[in-house]
């Protein structure tokens, strides 16, 4: 088995579901071919068993334990061994086909959603996006799981057709005409099943969306007393999903029953007709055994075809949803690689007047933290609201829109104030760039660099809290860590990306003053010579950066060093700056007092 996920899942066509499935088939063509060959080997060997058995009955039983009987038994054993090996290897290849198609689709959706940001949820409900990964991608995999069985069944069906017609035209025609007739009856049930499955998929997507919206807004709902209203809506939608599922189950159960009943009736008819031919001497007893075996065998290709049509039906429904997600345009156009600016390029936001000289560490300060946070997001072209910001923000004189979103993501990293941690090993949580500098695949950063980043972020206590250190497990959303620890892990992760431009939004808001001072000193030293923007009002951080920009009403009003802006002769803008910084300092003192009080209580408890 080759490792997953793929380094490059590829670029699929977004025209039709059939085109997408054909693209996936071509991407794993070798694996599909191998699975199909084993499927053919399994089906042909299974079809050969009644033929060999019929020859043994006709020619090997007259003389007792004769040489011909022993040879017939050896041939049966050989065919059985081929059947076993083909089934074992084929099932392994079928499962690999399933997993690779499903993971490729999940990876495509995940990467696209990460590039689109808020744009995808602005156009599609959250539940639809979640369902594409949780459900629809698995439906795509099911198609390639059943493909090899279909191919093997078709080849064996053709082979058996020639053998039947060669032995008895009458009985051969009866078998070869009867099975397609049975398949036609079953096909009549597939179309209403498809409609009901589509209805069930829509209802399930709405339910997932409603659940996600309710959970994300649960605190607000409780505050305004609307929790019961939304719970009632969820119950109502849940009942709709259940009713749609029951309707699907009714049709599915009818299809399953017909798959057993119709081939069974057909098999009984073949045995009755063959027995009459054997009594009249038109066929031998061995041929009767062979015809019975063929009739029983041919029900399997029929089941394989029905299963393939069923899985293809569900996959086409799912791929329609997947394409809707993949067709959402990314935030900012992907432009061809231009002559890019060098690492010395200045970062300028022309809307606000924020200009960050290359290689300098600059802080953004505002009485309204949302103002500076919005500028930070605009510098990295994050969020649907900043889709057009790439034209108004330049790096080295080149608009970010002209660089292309992929290059912007490599060169400009924005670490927002709310850290997002995921379940997994701490080492993998920190090392998120691959060898090409692309975020999204596990990288190859050595342990020394990881430890150095944790040292800068003053996160040594995180290592101490995990018995396995860097190989320790982080719980979902970092619940096993405190708020300050989560923030420092996120800071270390941002530092390890080593971007040309690093934008940090309130990176030390959840730590005490002593820790903040250490982080500020180490951060400035580590990022020396590389462009860094820090959104903060903390005097401990502001005193260590190269330059401070005071923002009011979304525009830069003053710039200078921290001490220069604090000076008495700094004028009205200096007074505004002192007001912001003094309030931040007071908040830090209160935070430190509370931290010390909590620490004293913890020590007393111990």
Tab-separated table of C-alpha atoms in Angstrom, residues 361 456-458 491 508 513-526 538-545:
chain	number	residue	atom	x	y	z
A	361	UNK	CA	9.271	44.225	12.771
A	456	UNK	CA	10.814	31.181	21.370
A	457	UNK	CA	7.117	30.722	22.173
A	458	UNK	CA	8.057	29.846	25.786
A	491	UNK	CA	2.746	30.808	17.778
A	508	UNK	CA	0.536	36.994	23.649
A	513	UNK	CA	3.629	39.663	31.679
A	514	UNK	CA	6.811	37.711	32.475
A	515	UNK	CA	6.112	35.164	29.756
A	516	UNK	CA	5.100	37.928	27.358
A	517	UNK	CA	8.365	39.766	27.891
A	518	UNK	CA	10.394	36.623	27.147
A	519	UNK	CA	8.363	35.846	24.038
A	520	UNK	CA	8.684	39.426	22.715
A	521	UNK	CA	12.453	39.475	23.132
A	522	UNK	CA	12.960	36.056	21.514
A	523	UNK	CA	10.465	36.740	18.723
A	524	UNK	CA	12.180	39.944	17.600
A	525	UNK	CA	15.572	38.260	17.741
A	526	UNK	CA	14.396	35.221	15.740
A	538	UNK	CA	0.960	45.394	24.925
A	539	UNK	CA	3.732	47.789	26.014
A	540	UNK	CA	6.064	44.826	26.593
A	541	UNK	CA	5.863	43.886	22.913
A	542	UNK	CA	5.673	47.428	21.551
A	543	UNK	CA	8.896	48.397	23.319
A	544	UNK	CA	10.839	45.753	21.376
A	545	UNK	CA	9.595	46.232	17.802
